[in-house]
Every structure is written in structure tokens, then in C-alpha cells.
mmCIF file of C-alpha atoms in Angstrom:
data_model
loop_
_atom_site.group_PDB
_atom_site.id
_atom_site.type_symbol
_atom_site.label_atom_id
_atom_site.label_comp_id
_atom_site.label_asym_id
_atom_site.label_seq_id
_atom_site.Cartn_x
_atom_site.Cartn_y
_atom_site.Cartn_z
ATOM 1 C CA UNK A 241 -108.694 -5.831 -93.201
ATOM 2 C CA UNK A 242 -110.301 -8.872 -91.901
ATOM 3 C CA UNK A 243 -113.807 -7.628 -93.372
ATOM 4 C CA UNK A 244 -112.167 -6.992 -96.720
ATOM 5 C CA UNK A 245 -110.826 -10.732 -96.594
ATOM 6 C CA UNK A 246 -114.073 -11.928 -95.753
ATOM 7 C CA UNK A 247 -115.854 -9.887 -98.381
ATOM 8 C CA UNK A 248 -113.254 -11.385 -101.088
ATOM 9 C CA UNK A 249 -114.185 -14.936 -99.533
ATOM 10 C CA UNK A 250 -117.767 -14.358 -100.058
ATOM 11 C CA UNK A 251 -117.352 -13.063 -103.704
ATOM 12 C CA UNK A 252 -115.102 -16.157 -104.685
ATOM 13 C CA UNK A 253 -117.595 -18.506 -102.931
ATOM 14 C CA UNK A 254 -120.441 -16.850 -104.820
ATOM 15 C CA UNK A 255 -118.257 -17.205 -108.260
ATOM 16 C CA UNK A 256 -117.479 -20.763 -107.693
ATOM 17 C CA UNK A 257 -121.388 -21.477 -106.793
ATOM 18 C CA UNK A 258 -122.363 -19.968 -110.365
ATOM 19 C CA UNK A 259 -119.761 -21.806 -112.265
ATOM 20 C CA UNK A 260 -120.925 -24.970 -110.431
ATOM 21 C CA UNK A 261 -124.811 -24.164 -111.417
ATOM 22 C CA UNK A 262 -123.577 -23.251 -114.869
ATOM 23 C CA UNK A 263 -121.590 -26.803 -115.193
ATOM 24 C CA UNK A 264 -124.619 -28.489 -114.021
ATOM 25 C CA UNK A 265 -126.754 -26.799 -116.560
ATOM 26 C CA UNK A 266 -124.210 -27.731 -119.209
ATOM 27 C CA UNK A 267 -123.866 -31.334 -118.569
ATOM 28 C CA UNK A 268 -127.719 -31.621 -118.585
ATOM 29 C CA UNK A 269 -127.698 -29.846 -122.127
ATOM 30 C CA UNK A 270 -125.035 -32.249 -123.100
ATOM 31 C CA UNK A 271 -127.301 -35.331 -121.939
ATOM 32 C CA UNK A 272 -130.275 -33.801 -123.714
ATOM 33 C CA UNK A 273 -128.250 -33.643 -126.864
ATOM 34 C CA UNK A 274 -126.912 -37.056 -126.952
ATOM 35 C CA UNK A 275 -130.564 -38.339 -126.438
ATOM 36 C CA UNK A 276 -131.647 -36.349 -129.336
ATOM 37 C CA UNK A 277 -128.725 -37.323 -131.126
ATOM 38 C CA UNK A 278 -127.501 -33.810 -132.036
ATOM 39 C CA UNK A 279 -123.911 -34.448 -131.367
ATOM 40 C CA UNK A 280 -122.600 -31.354 -133.256
ATOM 41 C CA UNK A 281 -123.596 -29.020 -130.553
ATOM 42 C CA UNK A 282 -121.395 -30.746 -127.877
ATOM 43 C CA UNK A 283 -118.379 -29.877 -129.632
ATOM 44 C CA UNK A 284 -118.953 -26.236 -128.461
ATOM 45 C CA UNK A 285 -120.464 -26.996 -125.204
ATOM 46 C CA UNK A 286 -117.544 -29.294 -123.768
ATOM 47 C CA UNK A 287 -114.657 -26.597 -124.240
ATOM 48 C CA UNK A 288 -116.540 -24.022 -122.333
ATOM 49 C CA UNK A 289 -117.053 -26.436 -119.677
ATOM 50 C CA UNK A 290 -113.606 -27.283 -119.345
ATOM 51 C CA UNK A 291 -112.474 -23.689 -119.305
ATOM 52 C CA UNK A 292 -115.153 -23.065 -116.695
ATOM 53 C CA UNK A 293 -113.441 -26.099 -114.483
ATOM 54 C CA UNK A 294 -110.070 -24.615 -114.880
ATOM 55 C CA UNK A 295 -111.408 -21.058 -113.731
ATOM 56 C CA UNK A 296 -113.358 -22.945 -110.824
ATOM 57 C CA UNK A 297 -109.938 -24.690 -109.498
ATOM 58 C CA UNK A 298 -108.101 -21.321 -109.707
ATOM 59 C CA UNK A 299 -111.028 -19.532 -107.678
ATOM 60 C CA UNK A 300 -110.920 -22.553 -105.184
ATOM 61 C CA UNK A 301 -107.161 -21.941 -104.838
ATOM 62 C CA UNK A 302 -107.655 -18.135 -104.084
ATOM 63 C CA UNK A 303 -110.418 -19.109 -101.613
ATOM 64 C CA UNK A 304 -108.076 -21.532 -99.785
ATOM 65 C CA UNK A 305 -105.406 -18.849 -99.534
ATOM 66 C CA UNK A 306 -107.679 -16.103 -98.236
ATOM 67 C CA UNK A 307 -109.525 -18.492 -95.774
ATOM 68 C CA UNK A 308 -106.083 -19.383 -94.573
ATOM 69 C CA UNK A 309 -104.960 -15.836 -94.189
ATOM 70 C CA UNK A 310 -108.158 -15.112 -92.031
ATOM 71 C CA UNK A 311 -107.344 -17.869 -89.800
ATOM 72 C CA UNK A 312 -103.827 -16.830 -89.250
ATOM 73 C CA UNK A 313 -104.859 -13.492 -88.699
ATOM 74 C CA UNK A 314 -107.399 -14.207 -86.124
ATOM 75 C CA UNK A 315 -105.040 -16.480 -84.448
ATOM 76 C CA UNK A 316 -102.299 -13.957 -84.212
ATOM 77 C CA UNK A 317 -105.031 -11.207 -83.245
ATOM 78 C CA UNK A 318 -106.217 -13.659 -80.513
ATOM 79 C CA UNK A 319 -102.807 -13.993 -79.313
ATOM 80 C CA UNK A 320 -101.679 -10.264 -79.155
ATOM 81 C CA UNK A 321 -105.095 -9.595 -77.297
ATOM 82 C CA UNK A 322 -104.210 -12.357 -74.663
ATOM 83 C CA UNK A 323 -100.637 -10.749 -74.608
ATOM 84 C CA UNK A 324 -102.267 -7.225 -74.050
ATOM 85 C CA UNK A 325 -104.654 -8.447 -71.351
ATOM 86 C CA UNK A 326 -101.769 -10.038 -69.526
ATOM 87 C CA UNK A 327 -99.757 -6.875 -69.828
ATOM 88 C CA UNK A 328 -102.506 -4.709 -68.446
ATOM 89 C CA UNK A 329 -103.035 -7.302 -65.707
ATOM 90 C CA UNK A 330 -99.451 -7.022 -64.761
ATOM 91 C CA UNK A 331 -99.726 -3.239 -65.071
ATOM 92 C CA UNK A 332 -102.562 -3.350 -62.538
ATOM 93 C CA UNK A 333 -100.703 -5.421 -60.067
ATOM 94 C CA UNK A 334 -97.632 -3.231 -60.304
ATOM 95 C CA UNK A 335 -99.557 -0.051 -59.779
ATOM 96 C CA UNK A 336 -101.139 -1.503 -56.764
ATOM 97 C CA UNK A 337 -97.560 -2.678 -55.638
ATOM 98 C CA UNK A 338 -96.366 0.977 -56.399
ATOM 99 C CA UNK A 339 -99.307 2.499 -54.156
ATOM 100 C CA UNK A 340 -98.620 -0.013 -51.103
ATOM 101 C CA UNK A 341 -94.827 0.826 -51.437
ATOM 102 C CA UNK A 342 -95.651 4.773 -51.551
ATOM 103 C CA UNK A 343 -97.985 4.109 -48.366
ATOM 104 C CA UNK A 344 -95.441 2.040 -46.538
ATOM 105 C CA UNK A 345 -92.575 4.714 -47.475
ATOM 106 C CA UNK A 346 -94.959 7.438 -45.840
ATOM 107 C CA UNK A 347 -95.382 5.380 -42.772
ATOM 108 C CA UNK A 348 -91.874 5.008 -42.358
ATOM 109 C CA UNK A 349 -91.053 8.571 -42.584
ATOM 110 C CA UNK A 350 -93.627 9.455 -40.020
ATOM 111 C CA UNK A 351 -92.280 6.893 -37.406
ATOM 112 C CA UNK A 352 -89.176 6.504 -35.465
ATOM 113 C CA UNK A 353 -86.857 3.649 -36.397
ATOM 114 C CA UNK A 354 -87.620 1.572 -33.483
ATOM 115 C CA UNK A 355 -87.188 -2.256 -33.223
ATOM 116 C CA UNK A 356 -90.908 -2.868 -33.746
ATOM 117 C CA UNK A 357 -91.015 -0.828 -37.118
ATOM 118 C CA UNK A 358 -87.616 -2.574 -38.275
ATOM 119 C CA UNK A 359 -89.507 -6.006 -37.926
ATOM 120 C CA UNK A 360 -92.589 -4.635 -39.776
ATOM 121 C CA UNK A 361 -90.446 -3.217 -42.629
ATOM 122 C CA UNK A 362 -88.492 -6.235 -43.095
ATOM 123 C CA UNK A 363 -91.532 -8.712 -43.645
ATOM 124 C CA UNK A 364 -92.972 -6.078 -45.929
ATOM 125 C CA UNK A 365 -89.850 -5.765 -48.003
ATOM 126 C CA UNK A 366 -89.967 -9.515 -48.480
ATOM 127 C CA UNK A 367 -93.718 -9.261 -49.437
ATOM 128 C CA UNK A 368 -93.077 -6.634 -52.020
ATOM 129 C CA UNK A 369 -89.819 -7.926 -53.419
ATOM 130 C CA UNK A 370 -91.434 -11.211 -54.448
ATOM 131 C CA UNK A 371 -94.284 -9.919 -56.486
ATOM 132 C CA UNK A 372 -91.929 -7.258 -58.101
ATOM 133 C CA UNK A 373 -89.543 -10.191 -59.262
ATOM 134 C CA UNK A 374 -92.191 -11.876 -60.804
ATOM 135 C CA UNK A 375 -93.341 -8.793 -62.557
ATOM 136 C CA UNK A 376 -89.944 -8.089 -63.912
ATOM 137 C CA UNK A 377 -89.313 -11.585 -64.902
ATOM 138 C CA UNK A 378 -92.622 -12.017 -66.730
ATOM 139 C CA UNK A 379 -92.131 -8.581 -68.501
ATOM 140 C CA UNK A 380 -88.799 -9.714 -69.868
ATOM 141 C CA UNK A 381 -90.155 -12.977 -71.049
ATOM 142 C CA UNK A 382 -93.277 -11.455 -72.787
ATOM 143 C CA UNK A 383 -90.696 -9.108 -74.484
ATOM 144 C CA UNK A 384 -89.059 -11.846 -75.916
ATOM 145 C CA UNK A 385 -92.214 -13.385 -77.342
ATOM 146 C CA UNK A 386 -93.083 -9.776 -78.730
ATOM 147 C CA UNK A 387 -89.710 -10.065 -80.852
ATOM 148 C CA UNK A 388 -90.685 -13.549 -82.037
ATOM 149 C CA UNK A 389 -94.341 -12.150 -82.989
ATOM 150 C CA UNK A 390 -92.518 -9.331 -84.771
ATOM 151 C CA UNK A 391 -90.459 -11.941 -86.858
ATOM 152 C CA UNK A 392 -93.313 -13.805 -87.399
ATOM 153 C CA UNK A 393 -95.401 -11.091 -89.100
ATOM 154 C CA UNK A 394 -92.135 -9.817 -90.962
ATOM 155 C CA UNK A 395 -91.913 -13.353 -92.405
ATOM 156 C CA UNK A 396 -95.532 -13.431 -93.561
ATOM 157 C CA UNK A 397 -95.334 -9.797 -94.980
ATOM 158 C CA UNK A 398 -95.527 -10.718 -98.453
ATOM 159 C CA UNK A 399 -98.695 -12.712 -97.843
ATOM 160 C CA UNK A 400 -100.235 -9.845 -95.865
ATOM 161 C CA UNK A 401 -101.830 -6.764 -97.594
ATOM 162 C CA UNK A 402 -100.244 -3.710 -96.433
ATOM 163 C CA UNK A 403 -102.801 -2.392 -94.196
ATOM 164 C CA UNK A 404 -103.012 -5.712 -91.955
ATOM 165 C CA UNK A 405 -99.248 -5.975 -91.833
ATOM 166 C CA UNK A 406 -98.906 -2.304 -90.529
ATOM 167 C CA UNK A 407 -101.598 -2.651 -88.122
ATOM 168 C CA UNK A 408 -100.256 -5.672 -86.621
ATOM 169 C CA UNK A 409 -96.774 -4.162 -86.396
ATOM 170 C CA UNK A 410 -98.121 -1.167 -84.803
ATOM 171 C CA UNK A 411 -99.830 -3.232 -82.150
ATOM 172 C CA UNK A 412 -96.746 -5.227 -81.455
ATOM 173 C CA UNK A 413 -94.719 -2.032 -81.172
ATOM 174 C CA UNK A 414 -97.271 -0.730 -78.595
ATOM 175 C CA UNK A 415 -96.872 -3.954 -76.599
ATOM 176 C CA UNK A 416 -93.239 -3.802 -76.577
ATOM 177 C CA UNK A 417 -93.557 0.047 -75.307
ATOM 178 C CA UNK A 418 -95.809 -1.075 -72.625
ATOM 179 C CA UNK A 419 -93.392 -4.040 -71.396
ATOM 180 C CA UNK A 420 -90.574 -1.464 -71.439
ATOM 181 C CA UNK A 421 -92.255 0.643 -69.206
ATOM 182 C CA UNK A 422 -93.286 -2.211 -66.969
ATOM 183 C CA UNK A 423 -89.741 -3.189 -66.646
ATOM 184 C CA UNK A 424 -88.373 0.256 -66.092
ATOM 185 C CA UNK A 425 -90.991 1.083 -63.269
ATOM 186 C CA UNK A 426 -90.551 -2.373 -61.707
ATOM 187 C CA UNK A 427 -86.452 -2.136 -61.492
ATOM 188 C CA UNK A 428 -86.975 1.303 -60.103
ATOM 189 C CA UNK A 429 -89.555 0.100 -57.431
ATOM 190 C CA UNK A 430 -86.642 -2.816 -56.535
ATOM 191 C CA UNK A 431 -84.358 -0.123 -55.943
ATOM 192 C CA UNK A 432 -86.601 1.835 -53.735
ATOM 193 C CA UNK A 433 -87.411 -1.471 -51.942
ATOM 194 C CA UNK A 434 -83.595 -2.297 -51.587
ATOM 195 C CA UNK A 435 -83.064 1.228 -50.520
ATOM 196 C CA UNK A 436 -85.604 0.388 -47.560
ATOM 197 C CA UNK A 437 -83.537 -2.279 -46.503
ATOM 198 C CA UNK A 438 -80.590 -0.268 -46.331
ATOM 199 C CA UNK A 439 -82.662 1.980 -43.814
ATOM 200 C CA UNK A 440 -82.898 -1.257 -41.494
ATOM 201 C CA UNK A 441 -79.198 -1.977 -41.159
ATOM 202 C CA UNK A 442 -77.321 -0.906 -38.240
ATOM 203 C CA UNK A 443 -75.306 2.167 -38.899
ATOM 204 C CA UNK A 444 -73.662 2.530 -35.439
ATOM 205 C CA UNK A 445 -69.899 3.427 -35.623
ATOM 206 C CA UNK A 446 -67.076 1.017 -35.530
ATOM 207 C CA UNK A 447 -64.434 3.495 -34.664
ATOM 208 C CA UNK A 448 -60.656 3.367 -35.339
ATOM 209 C CA UNK A 449 -58.194 5.909 -35.212
ATOM 210 C CA UNK A 450 -58.017 7.373 -38.911
ATOM 211 C CA UNK A 451 -55.794 10.144 -40.648
ATOM 212 C CA UNK A 452 -58.684 12.393 -42.179
ATOM 213 C CA UNK A 453 -56.304 13.485 -44.855
ATOM 214 C CA UNK A 454 -55.721 9.968 -46.127
ATOM 215 C CA UNK A 455 -59.684 9.288 -45.482
ATOM 216 C CA UNK A 456 -60.271 12.116 -48.086
ATOM 217 C CA UNK A 457 -57.673 11.119 -50.514
ATOM 218 C CA UNK A 458 -59.252 7.415 -50.595
ATOM 219 C CA UNK A 459 -62.837 8.988 -51.101
ATOM 220 C CA UNK A 460 -61.405 11.133 -54.293
ATOM 221 C CA UNK A 461 -59.693 8.173 -55.719
ATOM 222 C CA UNK A 462 -62.776 6.236 -55.570
ATOM 223 C CA UNK A 463 -64.841 8.934 -57.048
ATOM 224 C CA UNK A 464 -62.322 9.267 -59.881
ATOM 225 C CA UNK A 465 -62.700 5.773 -60.561
ATOM 226 C CA UNK A 466 -66.349 5.547 -60.364
ATOM 227 C CA UNK A 467 -67.101 8.916 -62.258
ATOM 228 C CA UNK A 468 -63.905 9.228 -64.313
ATOM 229 C CA UNK A 469 -65.488 9.303 -67.526
ATOM 230 C CA UNK A 470 -68.042 12.084 -66.561
ATOM 231 C CA UNK A 471 -65.636 14.128 -64.845
ATOM 232 C CA UNK A 472 -63.470 14.031 -67.961
ATOM 233 C CA UNK A 473 -66.319 14.634 -70.370
ATOM 234 C CA UNK A 474 -67.711 17.348 -68.492
ATOM 235 C CA UNK A 475 -64.455 18.959 -67.506
ATOM 236 C CA UNK A 476 -64.983 18.915 -63.843
ATOM 237 C CA UNK A 477 -62.099 20.070 -61.631
ATOM 238 C CA UNK A 478 -61.764 18.731 -58.174
ATOM 239 C CA UNK A 479 -59.691 20.515 -55.787
ATOM 240 C CA UNK A 480 -58.547 19.134 -52.352
ATOM 241 C CA UNK A 481 -57.445 21.484 -49.591
ATOM 242 C CA UNK A 482 -56.236 18.971 -46.545
ATOM 243 C CA UNK A 483 -55.249 19.951 -43.125
ATOM 244 C CA UNK A 484 -51.690 21.303 -42.652
ATOM 245 C CA UNK A 485 -50.809 18.690 -40.156
ATOM 246 C CA UNK A 486 -51.891 15.121 -39.770
ATOM 247 C CA UNK A 487 -54.952 14.569 -37.594
ATOM 248 C CA UNK A 488 -56.012 11.179 -36.320
ATOM 249 C CA UNK A 489 -59.529 10.697 -35.257
ATOM 250 C CA UNK A 490 -61.749 7.726 -34.312
ATOM 251 C CA UNK A 491 -63.921 7.174 -37.202
ATOM 252 C CA UNK A 492 -65.712 4.434 -38.845
ATOM 253 C CA UNK A 493 -63.786 4.482 -42.246
ATOM 254 C CA UNK A 494 -66.396 2.559 -44.255
ATOM 255 C CA UNK A 495 -69.516 4.831 -43.057
ATOM 256 C CA UNK A 496 -67.553 8.192 -43.485
ATOM 257 C CA UNK A 497 -66.337 7.001 -47.005
ATOM 258 C CA UNK A 498 -70.018 6.542 -47.729
ATOM 259 C CA UNK A 499 -70.704 9.934 -46.756
ATOM 260 C CA UNK A 500 -67.887 11.578 -48.708
ATOM 261 C CA UNK A 501 -68.629 9.845 -51.643
ATOM 262 C CA UNK A 502 -72.269 10.441 -51.470
ATOM 263 C CA UNK A 503 -71.308 14.284 -51.116
ATOM 264 C CA UNK A 504 -68.947 14.204 -54.076
ATOM 265 C CA UNK A 505 -71.149 12.336 -56.271
ATOM 266 C CA UNK A 506 -74.193 14.754 -55.806
ATOM 267 C CA UNK A 507 -71.796 17.260 -56.646
ATOM 268 C CA UNK A 508 -70.706 15.786 -59.880
ATOM 269 C CA UNK A 509 -74.472 15.139 -60.719
ATOM 270 C CA UNK A 510 -75.270 18.910 -60.056
ATOM 271 C CA UNK A 511 -72.454 19.928 -62.285
ATOM 272 C CA UNK A 512 -73.118 17.670 -64.891
ATOM 273 C CA UNK A 513 -76.875 18.760 -65.078
ATOM 274 C CA UNK A 514 -75.747 22.498 -65.149
ATOM 275 C CA UNK A 515 -73.194 21.949 -67.881
ATOM 276 C CA UNK A 516 -75.863 20.449 -70.293
ATOM 277 C CA UNK A 517 -77.448 23.998 -70.448
ATOM 278 C CA UNK A 518 -75.015 26.370 -69.082
ATOM 279 C CA UNK A 519 -71.283 27.125 -70.622
ATOM 280 C CA UNK A 520 -69.003 27.159 -67.475
ATOM 281 C CA UNK A 521 -66.040 25.799 -65.504
ATOM 282 C CA UNK A 522 -67.419 23.243 -63.299
ATOM 283 C CA UNK A 523 -65.438 22.931 -60.057
ATOM 284 C CA UNK A 524 -65.801 20.995 -56.764
ATOM 285 C CA UNK A 525 -63.858 21.899 -53.619
ATOM 286 C CA UNK A 526 -63.208 19.363 -50.621
ATOM 287 C CA UNK A 527 -61.875 21.216 -47.821
ATOM 288 C CA UNK A 528 -60.564 20.130 -44.087
ATOM 289 C CA UNK A 529 -60.287 22.706 -41.209
ATOM 290 C CA UNK A 530 -60.350 22.602 -37.646
ATOM 291 C CA UNK A 531 -63.307 24.912 -35.989
ATOM 292 C CA UNK A 532 -62.120 26.772 -32.661
ATOM 293 C CA UNK A 533 -59.740 23.962 -31.674
ATOM 294 C CA UNK A 534 -62.970 21.601 -30.829
ATOM 295 C CA UNK A 535 -64.411 20.460 -34.225
ATOM 296 C CA UNK A 536 -63.122 19.067 -37.419
ATOM 297 C CA UNK A 537 -64.946 20.440 -40.548
ATOM 298 C CA UNK A 538 -65.396 18.957 -43.847
ATOM 299 C CA UNK A 539 -66.650 21.105 -46.701
ATOM 300 C CA UNK A 540 -67.804 19.751 -50.264
ATOM 301 C CA UNK A 541 -68.827 22.861 -52.375
ATOM 302 C CA UNK A 542 -69.822 22.861 -56.073
ATOM 303 C CA UNK A 543 -70.818 25.509 -58.376
ATOM 304 C CA UNK A 544 -73.634 23.406 -60.054
ATOM 305 C CA UNK A 545 -77.445 23.861 -60.171
ATOM 306 C CA UNK A 546 -77.874 24.507 -56.495
ATOM 307 C CA UNK A 547 -80.917 23.541 -54.420
ATOM 308 C CA UNK A 548 -84.009 25.687 -54.163
ATOM 309 C CA UNK A 549 -84.445 27.397 -50.800
ATOM 310 C CA UNK A 550 -88.007 25.767 -50.213
ATOM 311 C CA UNK A 551 -86.384 22.210 -50.495
ATOM 312 C CA UNK A 552 -83.342 22.636 -48.381
ATOM 313 C CA UNK A 553 -85.132 21.630 -45.027
ATOM 314 C CA UNK A 554 -86.446 18.393 -46.943
ATOM 315 C CA UNK A 555 -83.150 16.935 -48.292
ATOM 316 C CA UNK A 556 -82.205 14.903 -45.485
ATOM 317 C CA UNK A 557 -85.738 13.342 -45.075
ATOM 318 C CA UNK A 558 -85.738 9.568 -46.258
ATOM 319 C CA UNK A 559 -86.938 9.106 -49.856
ATOM 320 C CA UNK A 560 -86.766 12.589 -50.766
ATOM 321 C CA UNK A 561 -84.852 13.344 -53.931
ATOM 322 C CA UNK A 562 -84.770 15.916 -56.698
ATOM 323 C CA UNK A 563 -83.539 13.467 -58.974
ATOM 324 C CA UNK A 564 -85.725 10.930 -61.178
ATOM 325 C CA UNK A 565 -86.957 7.719 -59.689
ATOM 326 C CA UNK A 566 -84.393 5.982 -62.123
ATOM 327 C CA UNK A 567 -81.666 7.725 -60.853
ATOM 328 C CA UNK A 568 -82.116 7.753 -56.930
ATOM 329 C CA UNK A 569 -84.074 6.354 -54.219
ATOM 330 C CA UNK A 570 -83.673 9.478 -51.952
ATOM 331 C CA UNK A 571 -81.890 7.982 -49.039
ATOM 332 C CA UNK A 572 -78.188 9.097 -49.804
ATOM 333 C CA UNK A 573 -78.470 12.430 -47.656
ATOM 334 C CA UNK A 574 -80.640 10.524 -44.959
ATOM 335 C CA UNK A 575 -77.962 7.967 -44.459
ATOM 336 C CA UNK A 576 -75.265 10.733 -44.526
ATOM 337 C CA UNK A 577 -76.850 12.577 -41.755
ATOM 338 C CA UNK A 578 -77.378 9.171 -39.617
ATOM 339 C CA UNK A 579 -73.723 8.101 -39.952
ATOM 340 C CA UNK A 580 -72.691 11.869 -38.922
ATOM 341 C CA UNK A 581 -74.738 11.729 -35.835
ATOM 342 C CA UNK A 582 -73.754 8.438 -35.075
ATOM 343 C CA UNK A 583 -70.208 10.298 -34.987
ATOM 344 C CA UNK A 584 -71.821 12.864 -32.603
ATOM 345 C CA UNK A 585 -71.473 15.296 -35.637
ATOM 346 C CA UNK A 586 -73.714 17.667 -37.711
ATOM 347 C CA UNK A 587 -74.470 18.057 -41.488
ATOM 348 C CA UNK A 588 -75.617 21.248 -42.894
ATOM 349 C CA UNK A 589 -76.460 22.674 -46.418
ATOM 350 C CA UNK A 590 -75.907 25.984 -47.936
ATOM 351 C CA UNK A 591 -76.924 26.812 -51.361
ATOM 352 C CA UNK A 592 -78.293 29.209 -53.924
ATOM 353 C CA UNK A 593 -80.436 28.187 -56.977
ATOM 354 C CA UNK A 594 -78.237 28.153 -59.987
ATOM 355 C CA UNK A 595 -75.105 29.179 -58.255
ATOM 356 C CA UNK A 596 -73.646 26.796 -55.648
ATOM 357 C CA UNK A 597 -74.297 23.898 -53.065
ATOM 358 C CA UNK A 598 -72.127 23.801 -49.998
ATOM 359 C CA UNK A 599 -72.406 20.531 -47.627
ATOM 360 C CA UNK A 600 -70.617 21.033 -44.158
ATOM 361 C CA UNK A 601 -69.971 18.064 -41.901
ATOM 362 C CA UNK A 602 -68.650 18.823 -38.535
ATOM 363 C CA UNK A 603 -67.137 16.180 -35.991
ATOM 364 C CA UNK A 604 -66.106 16.846 -32.514
ATOM 365 C CA UNK A 605 -62.531 16.426 -32.003
ATOM 366 C CA UNK A 606 -62.632 15.615 -28.357
ATOM 367 C CA UNK A 607 -63.554 11.913 -29.568
ATOM 368 C CA UNK A 608 -59.814 11.391 -30.339
ATOM 369 C CA UNK A 609 -59.060 11.549 -26.599
ATOM 370 C CA UNK A 610 -61.072 8.728 -25.990
ATOM 371 C CA UNK A 611 -60.468 5.133 -26.451
ATOM 372 C CA UNK A 612 -61.962 4.013 -29.890
ATOM 373 C CA UNK A 613 -63.570 0.907 -28.215
ATOM 374 C CA UNK A 614 -64.943 3.020 -25.413
ATOM 375 C CA UNK A 615 -66.395 5.202 -28.080
ATOM 376 C CA UNK A 616 -68.242 2.209 -29.834
ATOM 377 C CA UNK A 617 -69.482 1.045 -26.365
ATOM 378 C CA UNK A 618 -70.900 4.497 -25.686
ATOM 379 C CA UNK A 619 -72.243 4.659 -29.462
ATOM 380 C CA UNK A 620 -74.179 1.225 -29.016
ATOM 381 C CA UNK A 621 -75.451 2.136 -25.542
ATOM 382 C CA UNK A 622 -76.966 5.443 -26.699
ATOM 383 C CA UNK A 623 -78.420 3.850 -29.739
#
């Protein structure tokens, strides 16, 4: 496009020079005719020269327009290239940040969560979040500039040839697509870093006597509020099987609610994924029972996608998830296990791929014979 415009400019310049040469020759000829007193010939030459001057003015206008177009295209192309270079530079920074984050996550998985590791990770989180915030902010700002550039191109559409306009719009589209990817990965990485911060929190139990039936009802109420639209859309049925008699257990209400909501949320996700491909009746069962008079058993069972046998030993590891990065950071089940273990309990999975998943939480009943404050002290001492 630029080459075509430059060729047009050269051709127009050549034509203008030729007209100027012819005009000069015509003026010389008129002078000669006046000297030789042949005035009759001038009446034929002067109109021709006037017409040529009109043509020259028109060609000069066309030349000016095309030169202006070339300058504008070169300026916009330079601006787009600068934006592209900036995006590529930010992409490299984001890739390096993601690489550093992945290495940090691997290190956290291998080590025990001692006080030394906690301090190290806190500093690392701060260092990663700051550049990520810059990346996300600049991606958002540059996206706005891309929209302005698109509007400018559209406003000049009539002055640009079709090929120039389409190529410029294609470049803007690629730029906007790249910015969208940068933003998505940036915010996903922030989510992972925030998950790392969650791992550093103290999850030791602050026990209080709690009615486990009521606790489950509160969890179900929160789940229906949080996932109500999805439950209704997918036709998911949730059945609750409480204990026949009220049972008071020393539990950390907030922490155990997190466990129940996480397990129920995972079940809804599995059912929704399966419902997209298979016609079936999605069901979740939350049941409570006493096991041999010594433990409380909480079961969450769904007939969703299930978990592959090879992955069942990995699902409680930090940062491991079968969901996409944009959907989860992979610490939900890890924190569930931490919370349950702080209640001196266990959590296990039983699943068949494509058929069902059943999560089983067991908490010892003997804790209810002890004073909640004493239990809290013991937990803190053991931690």
C-alpha cells in the first residue's frame, strides 16, 4: 500500500515537472513571437498554457493528498509497531514471571510448611504481585489505546484505500487479541499467587460446640445462594441425610463450612461438566452418620464426571487441579485436608471415571468429651 502510494507520488511529480517544462517552453515561445511581432500565434498558445496550469494545480492537490496519506500511514504504522514491541516486551516479562512462579510452587510442594518457608514465600508473593499488577494495568491501558486507534482508522476509512484499511484493522485486531491473552494470564497468575497467600494462613482450629446437622444446613444454604442459577439450569438435585439425633461436636465453624462448600462446589462442577455432554439426572447426596460410635462421617457423593484412578492420589496436593487455570488454583482440596487434619480427622476419595465421586470426611467423636478451649490449646501446641 505504501509502495503503491509512493509510485503514485512519483508519477504525479513527473507529470508536474513535465507540465512545468512545457510551460517554460510555451512562455519562451510567446516571448519569441512578441519579439518577431507574430502576435496571431500567441492566441493559440496562451489557452493551452492556461489549461496546463489548471491541470498542474489539480495534480499538485492530488500529490499533497497522497503525501499526507503516506505520512499518516507511516505515523500510525510506527505507533502500532511501538505498541506491538511493548506488548511483546510485557509478554516476555509475564512469561518469566510465570516461570518463576511455577518454580516457586514446585519448591513449596517439596518442602514442609515450616516458619522459614512461610517467611520466604511471603516475600516472594509480594515480589510477584507488584510486577503482575503493572502488567495487568498496562495491558488494560493499552487495550484502551487500541480501541482509540481502531476508531481513528474507521474515521479515516474513506481516505484510505481498501487494502491499507483492512491490513491496519487486522493489525489492531491482533494487538487486541494479544492484550486479551496477557490480561487473562495475568489475572490467572494473580489468582495463583493469592492462593499461595491462603496457604500461609494459620488454619488451626478455633473450636466451639456445634450442631453438625445445622452446620450442614448452613452449608447447603450458602451453596444454593452461590450456585443457585447453575443448579436450576442443570437440574441438579441435592439430598441431605442428617443424623437422627442432634450431635454437638467441637468444630471450627468457619473452617468446616469451607470444607463442605468446597466439596459441594466440586460436585456441582463435575455434574455441570457431565451434563454438557450426557443426558442424565444429576444428583448430590450429603449424608451424616456415626461410625462405630467413635467417629462422625460426612459423605458428599455425586454422579458426575468422576476422577481418573491415576489422579486420585494427587488431588490433595497443593496447586494440583483437573480444572483449567482460569477456574481454579488447585488448593481447595489441599486446604480441606489441612482443616480436617486440624480436627484430628481424615478425608478420602472414592471415584469411578464417568460414574461417580464420593468424598468421605471422618472426625473423631471423643473430642466432644473435652473442653473446646483445651482442644484449641492442644491443637496449637501440636502445630
